[in-house]
Amino acid sequence: MWLQATLLLLASCVPSSLAIYFDEVNHVDYHHALLGFPSPQSTFFLKPSASSHGSLLYTLSENSLLGAVNPKGGFLLWRQNLSRTALPVDSNAHHLLRASEGTNALVSALGDYLSSWTALDGKLIWENWFVDETVADLELLELEDATASPSVKDTVALFGGKAAVVRRLDGDSGKTKWEHFDESGDIPFQISSSSTEVFYVSLQPSSRKGYRIKVTSLNPLNGRQTQQHVLNSESDVTSADSVLFVGANTAAPFIAWADQSRKALKVNVIGTKQVQTFDIENTSGESIRSITVHAPKKLESLTHFLVHYETESTTWAEVYHINLKSGSVSKAYDLPRLEGWSAFSTSNKDANVYFTRITQSETTVVSSASHGILGRWTHQAPPMEQALHSVSEVVSKGDTVAVRSAAVLASGDWQLIRNGQTEWTRYEALTGAQAAAWVEEDTQEDLVHQLQVEGHESLSGAYLHRVKRHARDLQHLPEWLKGLPKRILTSILTDEVSNLDGYGIVKPVLVAAENGRVYSLDAGNHGAVVWKVKAAEAESWNVKAILTQPGSATIYADDGSSVTLDASTGEILERSPATVKIRSVAVASDGTSPVTVGIQENGVPAEVVNGPGFFVTLSDDGSVLGWIASDNQRPAWQFRPAHGEKIIHATSRPSHDPVASIGKVLGNRSVLYKYLSPNLALITAVGENSVTFYLLDAISGRILHTSFHQGVDTTQPIASVISENWFAYSFWGDVIDPSDAKGYQLVISELYESSIPNDRGPLGSASNYSSIADLPLPHVISQAYIISEPISHMAVTQTRQGITVRQLLCTLPKANSIVGIPRPVLDARRPVGRDPTANEQEEGLFKYNPFLQFDGKWYLTHGRDVAGIKTVLSAPTMLESTTLIFAFGSDIFAIRATPSQAFDVLGKSFSKLQLVLTIVALSIGVAVLAPMVRRKQINTIWKATS
Ligand SMILES: *[C@@H]1O[C@H](CO)[C@@H](O)[C@H](O)[C@H]1NC(C)=O
Ligand SMILES: *[C@@H]1O[C@H](CO)[C@@H](O)[C@H](O)[C@H]1NC(C)=O
Ligand SMILES: *[C@@H]1O[C@H](CO)[C@@H](O)[C@H](O)[C@H]1NC(C)=O
Ligand SMILES: *[C@@H]1O[C@H](CO)[C@@H](O)[C@H](O)[C@H]1NC(C)=O
């Protein structure tokens, strides 16, 4: 009794949101939490607070995501989405992130938005908007005579707008301490500071051509101008890009630029008028492609800097020292010219400055003081992919040094190299993935083909074929027999109940990234990248679809080109050149092999498809066109929404959408027949403040059903999906009950052949469906639910036979989650305003409640922050219970879900060994007991008869 009570108590403590067992997290699902391409100027190692032991890696990516990554393992610790709060910024806006060691504060700027975050856990300290201004540059003040507490650093920021403004912002609150206006009309360029002064650098257009660099010194306490001088740089500086570098926060910040022919390097120590010129040696015989300057950004560090030169095939560098007393600059030493690329980075430890050079074969570290190599590590083969920029952290112990560098590769991925060894790679290029598809394994394909051949032959021919096939199979027999004992043993002894890999539940996924690369993710290994290739010939592409065939995959880009890859190695098998611009790819399947056709911007198919089939396209003038595949001269039908409406979305039933039962059995054993047409299209059209959903028959273009909603905010997400005999959509608009309210709604509509059970309507008596004109209209039952947050995308789970309960997969952009709502919960026939009758209860219906709370168990993403999801795909596996779900957008998330529990798989707790031992024990028992029992029986017979 006591035990029972304890168990009950325990059971009630278990959170109801445990939809999968804890040990299944990371086993059935994986998540790539991505940041995007790390910006070169806003990525660094930093000790988050004075007390922390190690440093973390921070970046503000070009996707406007600010995040901290643990350099051990490469896990994301926290991230913030700045584009949620900043006004939409143009693509070349500065992504600025600054920090000061040991203050536990980061300051970031994007467009008009400035914010400060705690470095340890990414909590907001302050934020500030400067309307009609954009932040051009940002520095943290490292004043020597810090009046404020040393743990807080004020920010100086330079704003561009109607006039340039320099502001000092309080480190605790972000409030403006002083402002300095510059109404001269110069281009605000950069901000710099030394231990005693703030410098405002602007570009003054010269009367002839080019710009003069103007440096204004400001008093850091009140922002008053103390000095100003103009450097005669107009013959060299033609645009802001001509200035190579403006340093900050060092004892001697400097400006560096080169002349237009790149023959001379010019350096000015800020605050002085003197410009020093150095010849750039040009012995490589190639023109210099780029010059970059690397300098430390710490007050206490030595005033040394490195200039990195790059030609088409070689790189080298020069190190310069600035003499603090005289302000003169001198060249200290050269770093040798090497073939191939190099990525340089600066790091400092106290006053010492180190330069780290990464090439494709090695990492080397030198001290800024002398050219002797302190450390050299050879990289493992294969040669490292080109790094575009890197940040490093050097630690020195006596004479030896150790280094770790985070390098951003040309593919957009981020790699940590510790003493020459690759520690981890974050596949940041996967952010903003454009298309994805599961690989089809080609193992079974041969058999399928053979069976097809047999199906088409005469009886005797097929028999012969089959005998031959089995004879051929015999050659694998010895091998199979050899492996048998091992297989039996491992299958008994492993704790994994059964290896399900053969059931298609760990199919790799191909993902097409924006930068022309294709990745293969291994579902069996936490989504690790198996291979990546650059499939596009250009720097970027716009992928419209990936179609997989057994063993290979074809990727279609919007310029009409396609590329076919080997799905297991990524090898490029075939390329087809660009043709016309397409908006989508239609697949017309005629049973054997699918035929693809590109759809042009105006909705017209790019080519004629030979074969049966039809498809529906959207045209750029806002109408829906229906086409017969073999005729692309003119559409078979055309549909235009009501006047003033614009089509925003069109969707159809998934290509794999099996229907397990054609009717719905009611509690009293009568049947409501489902309206099952494979040719349904659901069109979403928005008006001024309304939305209309049109259900069309895709063959005739006839409207089967319309639902219209008013008072809709069309700027909020509107999602829709159609499957089997139902469709669902969500939007933000007027709520009918209670009226006068507005909210997010989820509406479900079910289609039946007739409102009367056991009646098939006009279809029942019709002998065939082919007459288009009298296709009956469906009987539609709808129900609306009020939900607490918007849904940006909908999909439906797919299983092999469609027997498993379907889930409506909804992407929740506010919660950064994906929920799978079981279809029975959304049943449109739930009784309204009364309890269900006995019959309805038997059917599984329960009382309708207008408010739909998302149950914790429905969250497929669990506690994860799965951000920016644009598309959710679902695919069946060989197991009816199991469906694969893959979501992409900003992040990548995948899970193997079992909407009705894994009814066809043995649970983890099932022990094969125990079963075998039980059987053995029973056999022994039977063997021992059987003679005894027999003897006893014989004895009883003897006793009875005697
Ligand atoms: C360097 O030399 C090459 C070939 O001799 C020439 O094309 C180039 O213009 C020169 N100057 C620079 C700055 O690259
Ligand atoms: C079965 O129940 C449905 C409603 O649940 C009702 O419309 C129908 O008439 C019933 N059929 C019979 C045969 O009682
Ligand atoms: C289907 O019905 C149409 C008209 O109702 C008729 O012309 C056609 O022959 C029928 N087809 C079959 C296969 O019965
Ligand atoms: C960041 O916010 C923007 C704007 O709200 C959104 O479009 C984007 O998907 C978000 N990205 C992530 C990763 O959350």
mmCIF file with all atom_site columns, C-alpha atoms and ligand atoms in Angstrom, residues 34-35 63-65 79-86 431 813 816 865-870 889-891, ligand 4:
data_model
loop_
_atom_site.group_PDB
_atom_site.id
_atom_site.type_symbol
_atom_site.label_atom_id
_atom_site.label_alt_id
_atom_site.label_comp_id
_atom_site.label_asym_id
_atom_site.label_entity_id
_atom_site.label_seq_id
_atom_site.pdbx_PDB_ins_code
_atom_site.Cartn_x
_atom_site.Cartn_y
_atom_site.Cartn_z
_atom_site.occupancy
_atom_site.B_iso_or_equiv
_atom_site.pdbx_formal_charge
_atom_site.auth_seq_id
_atom_site.auth_comp_id
_atom_site.auth_asym_id
_atom_site.auth_atom_id
_atom_site.pdbx_PDB_model_num
ATOM   1  C CA . LEU A 1 34  ? 24.282 28.684 -35.871 1.00 0.00 ? 34  LEU A CA 1
ATOM   2  C CA . LEU A 1 35  ? 25.469 32.260 -35.858 1.00 0.00 ? 35  LEU A CA 1
ATOM   3  C CA . ASN A 1 63  ? 23.562 37.732 -40.054 1.00 0.00 ? 63  ASN A CA 1
ATOM   4  C CA . SER A 1 64  ? 23.298 40.156 -37.094 1.00 0.00 ? 64  SER A CA 1
ATOM   5  C CA . LEU A 1 65  ? 23.502 37.402 -34.510 1.00 0.00 ? 65  LEU A CA 1
ATOM   6  C CA . ARG A 1 79  ? 23.146 34.300 -28.695 1.00 0.00 ? 79  ARG A CA 1
ATOM   7  C CA . GLN A 1 80  ? 21.027 37.351 -29.335 1.00 0.00 ? 80  GLN A CA 1
ATOM   8  C CA . ASN A 1 81  ? 19.315 38.341 -32.551 1.00 0.00 ? 81  ASN A CA 1
ATOM   9  C CA . LEU A 1 82  ? 20.051 42.030 -33.101 1.00 0.00 ? 82  LEU A CA 1
ATOM   10 C CA . SER A 1 83  ? 17.926 42.316 -36.226 1.00 0.00 ? 83  SER A CA 1
ATOM   11 C CA . ARG A 1 84  ? 14.865 41.695 -34.072 1.00 0.00 ? 84  ARG A CA 1
ATOM   12 C CA . THR A 1 85  ? 15.336 45.049 -32.400 1.00 0.00 ? 85  THR A CA 1
ATOM   13 C CA . ALA A 1 86  ? 17.306 47.089 -34.893 1.00 0.00 ? 86  ALA A CA 1
ATOM   14 C CA . THR A 1 431 ? 22.683 29.133 -41.800 1.00 0.00 ? 431 THR A CA 1
ATOM   15 C CA . PRO A 1 813 ? 8.926  32.014 -34.470 1.00 0.00 ? 813 PRO A CA 1
ATOM   16 C CA . ASN A 1 816 ? 11.900 29.532 -31.461 1.00 0.00 ? 816 ASN A CA 1
ATOM   17 C CA . ASP A 1 865 ? 16.216 27.449 -29.005 1.00 0.00 ? 865 ASP A CA 1
ATOM   18 C CA . VAL A 1 866 ? 15.680 26.533 -32.668 1.00 0.00 ? 866 VAL A CA 1
ATOM   19 C CA . ALA A 1 867 ? 15.769 29.919 -34.350 1.00 0.00 ? 867 ALA A CA 1
ATOM   20 C CA . GLY A 1 868 ? 14.764 31.303 -37.705 1.00 0.00 ? 868 GLY A CA 1
ATOM   21 C CA . ILE A 1 869 ? 13.172 28.133 -39.114 1.00 0.00 ? 869 ILE A CA 1
ATOM   22 C CA . LYS A 1 870 ? 11.752 28.748 -42.579 1.00 0.00 ? 870 LYS A CA 1
ATOM   23 C CA . GLY A 1 889 ? 16.337 28.274 -41.996 1.00 0.00 ? 889 GLY A CA 1
ATOM   24 C CA . SER A 1 890 ? 18.765 30.008 -39.686 1.00 0.00 ? 890 SER A CA 1
ATOM   25 C CA . ASP A 1 891 ? 19.347 26.880 -37.630 1.00 0.00 ? 891 ASP A CA 1
HETATM 26 C C1 . LIG B 2 .   ? 16.359 37.365 -36.291 1.00 0.00 ? 4   LIG B C1 1
HETATM 27 O O1 . LIG B 2 .   ? 15.327 38.293 -36.419 1.00 0.00 ? 4   LIG B O1 1
HETATM 28 C C2 . LIG B 2 .   ? 14.883 38.515 -37.739 1.00 0.00 ? 4   LIG B C2 1
HETATM 29 C C3 . LIG B 2 .   ? 13.853 39.632 -37.705 1.00 0.00 ? 4   LIG B C3 1
HETATM 30 O O2 . LIG B 2 .   ? 12.885 39.404 -36.748 1.00 0.00 ? 4   LIG B O2 1
HETATM 31 C C4 . LIG B 2 .   ? 14.331 37.215 -38.311 1.00 0.00 ? 4   LIG B C4 1
HETATM 32 O O3 . LIG B 2 .   ? 13.933 37.410 -39.638 1.00 0.00 ? 4   LIG B O3 1
HETATM 33 C C5 . LIG B 2 .   ? 15.406 36.148 -38.251 1.00 0.00 ? 4   LIG B C5 1
HETATM 34 O O4 . LIG B 2 .   ? 14.888 34.907 -38.686 1.00 0.00 ? 4   LIG B O4 1
HETATM 35 C C6 . LIG B 2 .   ? 15.929 36.008 -36.834 1.00 0.00 ? 4   LIG B C6 1
HETATM 36 N N1 . LIG B 2 .   ? 17.009 35.061 -36.850 1.00 0.00 ? 4   LIG B N1 1
HETATM 37 C C7 . LIG B 2 .   ? 17.193 34.187 -35.886 1.00 0.00 ? 4   LIG B C7 1
HETATM 38 C C8 . LIG B 2 .   ? 18.322 33.244 -36.038 1.00 0.00 ? 4   LIG B C8 1
HETATM 39 O O5 . LIG B 2 .   ? 16.467 34.129 -34.907 1.00 0.00 ? 4   LIG B O5 1
#
